[in-house]
Coordinates of C-alpha atoms in Angstrom, one line a residue:
X523 CA -37.9 9.9 39.4
X524 CA -35.5 7.0 39.3
X525 CA -36.4 4.0 37.2
X526 CA -37.4 0.8 38.9
X527 CA -36.2 -2.7 38.2
X528 CA -39.2 -4.8 37.3
X529 CA -37.9 -8.0 39.0
X530 CA -36.5 -6.6 42.2
X531 CA -38.0 -3.1 42.7
X532 CA -34.4 -1.8 43.1
X533 CA -33.4 1.5 41.6
X534 CA -32.0 1.3 38.1
X535 CA -28.2 0.9 38.0
X536 CA -26.4 4.2 38.5
X537 CA -24.5 5.7 35.6
X538 CA -20.8 5.6 35.9
X539 CA -18.5 7.8 33.9
X540 CA -14.8 7.0 33.5
X541 CA -13.4 9.8 35.7
X542 CA -16.4 10.4 38.0
X543 CA -18.3 8.4 40.5
X544 CA -21.6 9.5 41.9
X545 CA -21.6 9.0 45.7
X546 CA -18.9 8.3 48.2
X547 CA -19.9 4.6 48.7
X548 CA -23.4 3.7 47.6
X549 CA -25.3 0.8 49.1
X550 CA -25.5 -2.3 46.9
X551 CA -28.3 -2.3 44.4
X552 CA -27.6 -5.6 42.9
X553 CA -29.2 -9.0 43.6
X554 CA -26.7 -11.6 44.9
X555 CA -23.0 -11.4 45.3
X556 CA -21.1 -11.6 42.0
X557 CA -23.9 -10.0 40.1
X558 CA -22.2 -6.6 39.8
X559 CA -20.4 -5.6 36.7
X560 CA -20.3 -9.0 35.0
X561 CA -22.6 -8.1 32.2
X562 CA -22.4 -9.7 28.8
X563 CA -19.9 -8.0 26.6
X564 CA -18.1 -6.0 29.3
X565 CA -14.7 -7.3 28.2
X566 CA -15.6 -7.8 24.5
X567 CA -13.4 -4.9 23.4
X568 CA -10.5 -2.9 24.8
X569 CA -12.7 0.2 25.1
X570 CA -15.5 -1.6 27.0
X571 CA -13.0 -3.2 29.3
X572 CA -11.3 0.0 30.1
X573 CA -14.4 2.0 30.7
X574 CA -16.0 -0.6 32.9
X575 CA -12.7 -1.2 34.8
X576 CA -12.4 2.5 35.6
X577 CA -15.8 2.4 37.2
X578 CA -15.0 -0.8 39.0
X579 CA -11.7 0.6 40.3
X580 CA -13.3 3.8 41.5
X581 CA -15.7 1.9 43.7
X582 CA -12.8 -0.1 45.2
X583 CA -10.8 3.0 45.9
X584 CA -13.8 4.7 47.6
X585 CA -14.4 1.6 49.8
X586 CA -10.6 1.1 50.6
X587 CA -10.4 4.7 51.9
X588 CA -12.9 3.7 54.6
X589 CA -10.2 1.4 56.0
X590 CA -8.3 4.4 57.3
X591 CA -10.4 4.1 60.5
X592 CA -9.8 0.3 60.9
X593 CA -8.3 -0.8 64.2
X594 CA -6.1 -3.3 62.4
X595 CA -2.8 -1.9 61.1
X596 CA -2.8 -4.6 58.3
X597 CA -6.2 -3.5 57.1
X598 CA -5.2 0.1 57.1
X599 CA -2.1 -0.8 55.1
X600 CA -4.1 -3.0 52.8
X601 CA -6.5 -0.1 52.1
X602 CA -3.7 2.3 51.3
X603 CA -2.2 -0.2 48.9
X604 CA -5.5 -0.6 47.0
X605 CA -5.9 3.2 46.9
X606 CA -2.4 3.7 45.5
X607 CA -2.4 0.9 43.0
X608 CA -5.9 1.3 41.6
X609 CA -5.7 5.1 41.5
X610 CA -2.6 4.8 39.3
X611 CA -4.4 2.3 37.1
X612 CA -7.4 4.5 36.9
X613 CA -5.2 7.4 35.7
X614 CA -3.6 5.1 33.1
X615 CA -6.9 3.8 31.8
X616 CA -8.4 7.3 31.6
X617 CA -5.4 8.5 29.7
X618 CA -5.7 5.7 27.2
X619 CA -9.4 6.3 26.7
X620 CA -8.8 10.0 26.1
X621 CA -5.9 9.3 23.7
X622 CA -7.4 6.4 21.7
X623 CA -11.1 7.2 21.7
X624 CA -11.3 11.0 21.7
X625 CA -14.8 12.4 21.9
X626 CA -16.3 9.0 22.7
X627 CA -18.6 8.8 25.7
X628 CA -17.1 6.7 28.5
X629 CA -20.5 6.4 30.4
X630 CA -21.2 2.8 31.5
X631 CA -24.0 1.2 33.4
X632 CA -22.5 -0.1 36.6
X633 CA -24.0 -1.8 39.6
X634 CA -22.2 -1.1 42.9
X635 CA -20.9 -4.2 44.6
X636 CA -19.8 -2.8 47.9
X637 CA -22.1 -2.2 50.9
X638 CA -22.1 1.3 52.4
X639 CA -19.2 1.2 55.0
X640 CA -19.5 4.8 56.2
X641 CA -21.4 3.8 59.4
X642 CA -19.3 0.8 60.3
X643 CA -16.3 0.4 62.6
X644 CA -14.2 -2.2 64.3
X645 CA -14.8 -5.8 63.3
X646 CA -18.0 -4.9 61.4
X647 CA -16.0 -2.6 59.1
X648 CA -13.2 -5.1 58.5
X649 CA -15.4 -8.1 58.0
X650 CA -17.9 -6.4 55.7
X651 CA -15.1 -4.9 53.6
X652 CA -13.3 -8.3 53.2
X653 CA -16.5 -10.2 52.4
X654 CA -17.5 -7.7 49.7
X655 CA -14.1 -7.0 48.3
X656 CA -13.4 -10.7 47.7
X657 CA -16.4 -10.7 45.4
X658 CA -15.4 -7.3 43.9
X659 CA -11.9 -8.6 43.1
X660 CA -13.4 -11.8 41.6
X661 CA -15.3 -9.7 39.1
X662 CA -12.2 -7.8 38.1
X663 CA -10.3 -11.1 37.7
X664 CA -13.1 -12.5 35.5
X665 CA -13.3 -9.3 33.4
X666 CA -9.6 -9.4 32.9
X667 CA -9.5 -13.1 32.0
X668 CA -12.3 -12.6 29.6
X669 CA -10.4 -9.9 27.8
X670 CA -7.3 -12.0 27.6
X671 CA -9.2 -15.0 26.3
X672 CA -10.8 -12.9 23.6
X673 CA -7.6 -11.1 22.8
X674 CA -6.7 -7.4 23.1
X675 CA -5.9 -5.1 20.2
X676 CA -3.3 -3.3 22.3
X677 CA -0.4 -4.9 24.2
X678 CA -0.6 -2.3 26.9
X679 CA -4.2 -3.2 27.7
X680 CA -3.3 -6.9 27.7
X681 CA -0.4 -6.3 30.1
X682 CA -2.7 -4.3 32.4
X683 CA -5.3 -7.0 32.4
X684 CA -2.7 -9.6 33.3
X685 CA -1.5 -7.4 36.2
X686 CA -5.0 -6.8 37.5
X687 CA -5.9 -10.5 37.2
X688 CA -2.8 -11.7 39.0
X689 CA -2.6 -9.1 41.7
X690 CA -6.2 -9.3 42.6
X691 CA -6.2 -13.1 42.5
X692 CA -3.4 -13.0 45.1
X693 CA -5.3 -10.4 47.2
X694 CA -8.4 -12.6 47.2
X695 CA -6.5 -15.4 48.9
X696 CA -5.1 -12.9 51.4
X697 CA -8.5 -11.5 52.3
X698 CA -9.9 -15.0 52.7
X699 CA -7.0 -15.9 55.1
X700 CA -7.9 -12.8 57.2
X701 CA -11.6 -13.8 57.2
X702 CA -10.7 -17.2 58.6
X703 CA -8.1 -15.9 61.1
X704 CA -10.0 -13.0 62.5
X705 CA -13.6 -14.0 62.1
X706 CA -13.6 -17.8 61.8
X707 CA -15.3 -17.2 58.5
X708 CA -14.6 -17.4 54.8
X709 CA -16.3 -16.3 51.6
X710 CA -18.3 -19.3 50.3
X711 CA -17.9 -19.8 46.5
X712 CA -21.4 -21.3 46.2
X713 CA -23.2 -18.1 47.2
X714 CA -26.0 -16.6 45.2
X715 CA -25.0 -15.1 41.9
X716 CA -21.9 -17.2 41.5
X717 CA -21.8 -19.7 38.7
X718 CA -19.7 -22.9 38.0
X719 CA -16.0 -22.5 37.8
X720 CA -15.8 -19.8 40.5
X721 CA -14.0 -22.1 43.0
X722 CA -11.2 -20.0 44.6

């Protein structure tokens, strides 16, 4: 039987392994946007950052693949770009984990941040993806910035963190532009789960 969260009654956070991801696109089990993987200590070390970012990227790739059925060519292209870029980064991070930390478990506790997109289509698919992926990208930007602020022991990891931070920061603004243009909506930075300093 799955463990329960005392405060919310939600199922305990699923276990993520760097290299596997249980479920094609699980429904969110976290409380409030921005409450996903931003747990204390996630970016405290290179190992922790890499293991958590693999899990984070795997969720993004699974969600982006759902955009193959979007009616908007720009969304389909955007999804393909996320899949290509983040799959390559996953492979790189998994390689580093295997080379630098042989025999060490890469299991991490990870809360899914994306809603289940499998039953959505048309505008509902695009809008839900954009709203959730803005927050998902924010988490990756914050994780990367935290690692860079603390300092990485390996220049390769620092360079990857800078790339993730800068690329996903730019994509956040692109997604917010689409939300405004297509749905007369935007992601509101004062939403539940977001703290001070998250003004994008």
